[in-house]
Amino acid sequence: MTSLLSLSQLSVKVGRTRLLDGVGFSLERGEILGLVGESGSGKSLTALAITGLLPLIGASVAEGAIRFDGADLTRMTDRELRRLRGGRIGFVMQNPMTALDPVQRVGGQIDVVSRLHLGLSASAARSRTLDLMTQLRIPDAGAVADAYPHQLSGGMKQRVVIAMALAGDPDLIIADEPTTALDVTVQAQIIQILTTLVRERGLALLLITHDMGVVAQVCDRVAVLYAGRIAEERSVAGIFSNPAHPYTRALIGCIPQEAMEAGGLRGIPGSVPTAATYPAGCRFHPRCVSAISQCAIDRPKERPLPDGGTVACHLASAGAL
Ligand code: SF4
Ligand code: MG
């Protein structure tokens, strides 16, 4: 069976600069895949590429394919993409305010999705909206539906955005750091509500995050992005028990609890290079504690791992991982 979503050799550019460079991963039906990496690694860009929104930031697909249920999204017209967005592909953005219209009542904003994508009547759409709001544990859904976004807390607004993403009866939800703009106290709650609903409905979720703790808790598999390339793609069990890529190991070292057990919070020295300053060879080499001389010259190829994952590191080909 084909994957629900698969990216192969995807490159995205702005002008002559390649921001994503040969990115590939796949997502199966009913699966939660974490896409992780520090900010600047290309996570949001990947989400924009899948949803056909690259033109918003002046970027475009240079090479490669994005297959959703067999069809290549990079070859679709704007009209076809608009039909998919909000319909079979739901999108939850980082900041709920960018997804909500400040001058419309939130219930109406959810109604519109199922009217447009499922062809429901106004009354059928409203009862679907109230039902979804209740499933998202929004207390007093009727009153909240009549509110304007500014009357709601950040956590409540993000529940409304998740209801909008679910309203079109999607097969796939893409959530780009869905809790980053929220208070720490409500972050865990929103992730739990989102992933519970996704599991109950058998939907696929691409969860973009920089939080390896969240990945450990809710994801089935992980793709690790570094400077526009995939460093490692693995099952969650594999990546936490035996991370193959030095960057993954460093990221896992950044989980507060595990880092504390190891004796202090370790950051990864240095920062993700910008696209204009991507180094030759392995892009992680200036920060890598395991780098060998070849790393500054040759780009590491993706290698299969015994557990079905892949890793792009010269030490893997040398059998040293
Ligand atoms: Fe480190 Fe070299 Fe592996 Fe890159 S290829 S992660 S620099 S060891
Ligand atoms: Mg981002």
XYZ file of N, CA and C in Angstrom, residues 192-284:
279
model
N -2.306 16.830 24.118
C -3.034 15.617 24.485
C -4.392 15.555 23.787
N -5.101 16.678 23.765
C -6.414 16.707 23.105
C -6.254 16.424 21.610
N -5.276 17.068 20.993
C -5.051 16.886 19.551
C -4.706 15.431 19.223
N -3.748 14.873 19.955
C -3.299 13.525 19.600
C -4.352 12.468 19.944
N -5.135 12.700 20.993
C -6.207 11.754 21.316
C -7.229 11.715 20.190
N -7.637 12.884 19.699
C -8.621 12.931 18.614
C -8.071 12.297 17.337
N -6.807 12.563 17.057
C -6.162 12.003 15.868
C -6.143 10.470 15.954
N -5.786 9.949 17.113
C -5.754 8.490 17.317
C -7.156 7.895 17.204
N -8.123 8.530 17.860
C -9.496 7.996 17.841
C -10.038 7.910 16.424
N -9.690 8.889 15.604
C -10.233 8.929 14.248
C -9.344 8.235 13.231
N -8.198 7.738 13.672
C -7.290 7.061 12.741
C -6.682 7.991 11.716
N -6.529 9.267 12.075
C -5.937 10.230 11.141
C -4.412 10.155 11.206
N -3.779 10.679 10.183
C -2.325 10.827 10.214
C -2.021 12.244 10.684
N -0.947 12.377 11.468
C -0.552 13.695 11.975
C 0.934 13.912 11.716
N 1.243 15.019 11.062
C 2.633 15.455 10.958
C 2.800 16.541 12.014
N 3.511 16.199 13.079
C 3.647 17.115 14.208
C 5.031 17.758 14.173
N 5.045 19.039 13.852
C 6.302 19.764 13.777
C 6.609 20.340 15.146
N 7.783 20.046 15.656
C 8.099 20.475 17.013
C 9.612 20.552 17.194
N 10.042 21.307 18.195
C 11.462 21.239 18.540
C 11.607 20.537 19.886
N 10.488 19.973 20.366
C 10.449 19.418 21.717
C 10.528 17.888 21.669
N 11.718 17.335 21.940
C 11.894 15.887 21.878
C 11.084 15.175 22.967
N 10.757 15.894 24.044
C 9.920 15.312 25.098
C 8.526 14.995 24.555
N 7.962 15.926 23.767
C 6.652 15.720 23.139
C 6.725 14.555 22.152
N 7.814 14.497 21.395
C 7.997 13.405 20.433
C 7.967 12.060 21.159
N 8.717 11.975 22.249
C 8.795 10.718 22.997
C 7.420 10.295 23.484
N 6.595 11.288 23.859
C 5.284 10.976 24.433
C 4.250 10.575 23.397
N 4.221 11.241 22.234
C 3.063 11.064 21.364
C 3.340 10.515 19.963
N 4.604 10.514 19.511
C 4.849 10.143 18.107
C 5.152 8.655 17.936
N 4.898 8.151 16.709
C 5.282 6.790 16.348
C 6.680 6.791 15.724
N 6.907 7.769 14.855
C 8.188 7.875 14.172
C 8.645 9.326 14.166
N 9.918 9.519 13.843
C 10.510 10.857 13.835
C 11.370 11.050 12.599
N 11.294 12.229 12.008
C 12.253 12.629 10.987
C 12.994 13.838 11.555
N 14.309 13.753 11.578
C 15.125 14.836 12.136
C 15.693 15.670 10.988
N 15.363 16.954 11.024
C 15.784 17.852 9.959
C 16.930 18.719 10.478
N 17.975 18.861 9.668
C 19.057 19.780 10.035
C 19.482 20.561 8.799
N 19.426 21.876 8.883
C 19.871 22.756 7.790
C 19.329 22.302 6.437
N 18.032 21.999 6.393
C 17.377 21.697 5.124
C 17.564 20.280 4.604
N 18.159 19.406 5.408
C 18.311 18.001 5.010
C 17.862 17.074 6.135
N 17.421 15.867 5.769
C 17.039 14.891 6.794
C 18.303 14.200 7.318
N 18.510 14.292 8.620
C 19.669 13.650 9.235
C 19.364 12.191 9.576
N 18.157 11.947 10.090
C 17.803 10.600 10.539
C 16.295 10.455 10.527
N 15.809 9.268 10.117
C 14.378 8.978 10.192
C 14.222 7.619 10.860
N 13.473 7.555 11.952
C 13.436 6.330 12.767
C 12.108 6.191 13.491
N 11.907 4.989 14.042
C 10.824 4.812 15.002
C 11.217 5.556 16.276
N 10.210 5.962 17.055
C 10.502 6.651 18.314
C 11.306 5.749 19.245
N 10.926 4.463 19.278
C 11.656 3.529 20.142
C 13.125 3.468 19.728
N 13.383 3.397 18.420
C 14.752 3.295 17.919
C 15.563 4.540 18.209
N 14.934 5.682 18.000
C 15.701 6.920 18.114
C 16.074 7.234 19.567
N 15.188 6.860 20.485
C 15.515 7.158 21.883
C 16.406 6.087 22.517
N 16.318 4.837 22.025
C 17.164 3.812 22.639
C 18.553 3.822 22.009
N 18.627 4.202 20.711
C 19.905 4.065 20.028
C 20.012 5.088 18.896
N 20.043 6.389 19.225
C 20.093 7.406 18.168
C 21.349 7.220 17.322
N 21.189 7.287 15.981
C 22.330 6.989 15.114
C 23.112 8.232 14.722
N 22.431 9.358 14.563
C 23.096 10.555 14.049
C 23.604 11.413 15.209
N 24.821 11.917 15.108
C 25.338 12.762 16.196
C 24.422 13.946 16.528
N 23.727 14.493 15.508
C 22.818 15.609 15.784
C 21.620 15.137 16.609
N 21.093 13.959 16.269
C 19.980 13.416 17.053
C 20.414 13.204 18.501
N 21.616 12.666 18.642
C 22.107 12.441 20.010
C 22.176 13.754 20.777
N 22.636 14.801 20.111
C 22.722 16.109 20.768
C 21.324 16.628 21.110
N 20.362 16.440 20.191
C 18.987 16.891 20.456
C 18.403 16.169 21.660
N 18.622 14.870 21.715
C 18.091 14.099 22.838
C 18.761 14.538 24.135
N 20.028 14.900 24.025
C 20.728 15.442 25.186
C 20.132 16.753 25.668
N 19.313 17.384 24.789
C 18.692 18.654 25.152
C 17.351 18.498 25.838
N 16.864 17.266 25.987
C 15.632 17.082 26.763
C 15.964 17.381 28.216
N 15.271 18.341 28.819
C 15.663 18.735 30.172
C 15.820 17.564 31.150
N 14.822 16.667 31.202
C 14.871 15.613 32.214
C 16.084 14.700 32.017
N 16.275 14.255 30.751
C 17.395 13.348 30.498
C 18.729 14.057 30.687
N 18.747 15.332 30.305
C 19.981 16.082 30.464
C 20.310 16.241 31.943
N 19.257 16.409 32.738
C 19.501 16.574 34.167
C 20.052 15.291 34.763
N 19.497 14.155 34.278
C 20.019 12.880 34.760
C 21.488 12.739 34.381
N 21.822 13.257 33.191
C 23.209 13.161 32.734
C 24.092 14.213 33.406
N 23.493 15.042 34.257
C 24.293 15.981 35.024
C 24.344 17.385 34.464
N 23.186 17.936 34.099
C 23.160 19.340 33.678
C 22.574 19.494 32.295
N 22.003 20.663 32.031
C 21.360 20.931 30.749
C 22.422 21.264 29.707
N 22.529 20.382 28.710
C 23.515 20.616 27.663
C 22.847 21.198 26.433
N 23.266 22.349 25.998
C 22.792 22.862 24.720
C 23.701 22.296 23.642
N 23.331 22.490 22.395
C 24.238 22.110 21.321
C 25.026 23.361 20.969
N 26.345 23.321 21.103
C 27.109 24.534 20.813
C 26.922 24.988 19.364
N 26.967 26.295 19.142
C 26.786 26.834 17.785
C 25.315 26.883 17.437
N 25.006 27.289 16.193
C 23.608 27.349 15.789
C 23.473 26.870 14.358
N 22.208 26.618 13.949
C 21.941 26.148 12.593
C 22.424 27.225 11.615
N 23.244 26.865 10.624
C 23.696 27.882 9.677
C 22.529 28.371 8.819
N 22.594 29.597 8.344
C 21.563 30.065 7.419
C 21.886 29.512 6.030
N 20.850 29.506 5.159
C 21.005 28.871 3.847
C 22.187 29.456 3.067
N 22.448 30.749 3.269
C 23.526 31.388 2.520
C 24.901 30.909 2.991
N 24.952 30.360 4.199
C 26.251 29.965 4.764
C 26.338 28.462 5.028
N 25.503 27.664 4.334
C 25.587 26.217 4.524
C 26.997 25.751 4.197
N 27.642 25.032 5.115
C 28.993 24.553 4.831
C 28.967 23.381 3.845
N 30.086 23.129 3.175
C 30.193 21.970 2.272
C 30.202 20.687 3.105
N 30.061 19.576 2.405
C 30.100 18.281 3.088
C 28.869 18.075 3.937
N 29.049 17.522 5.134
C 27.931 17.385 6.069
C 27.690 18.749 6.714
N 26.461 19.226 6.615
C 26.176 20.579 7.120
C 26.296 20.700 8.632
N 26.339 19.568 9.300
C 26.452 19.589 10.760
C 27.926 19.596 11.195
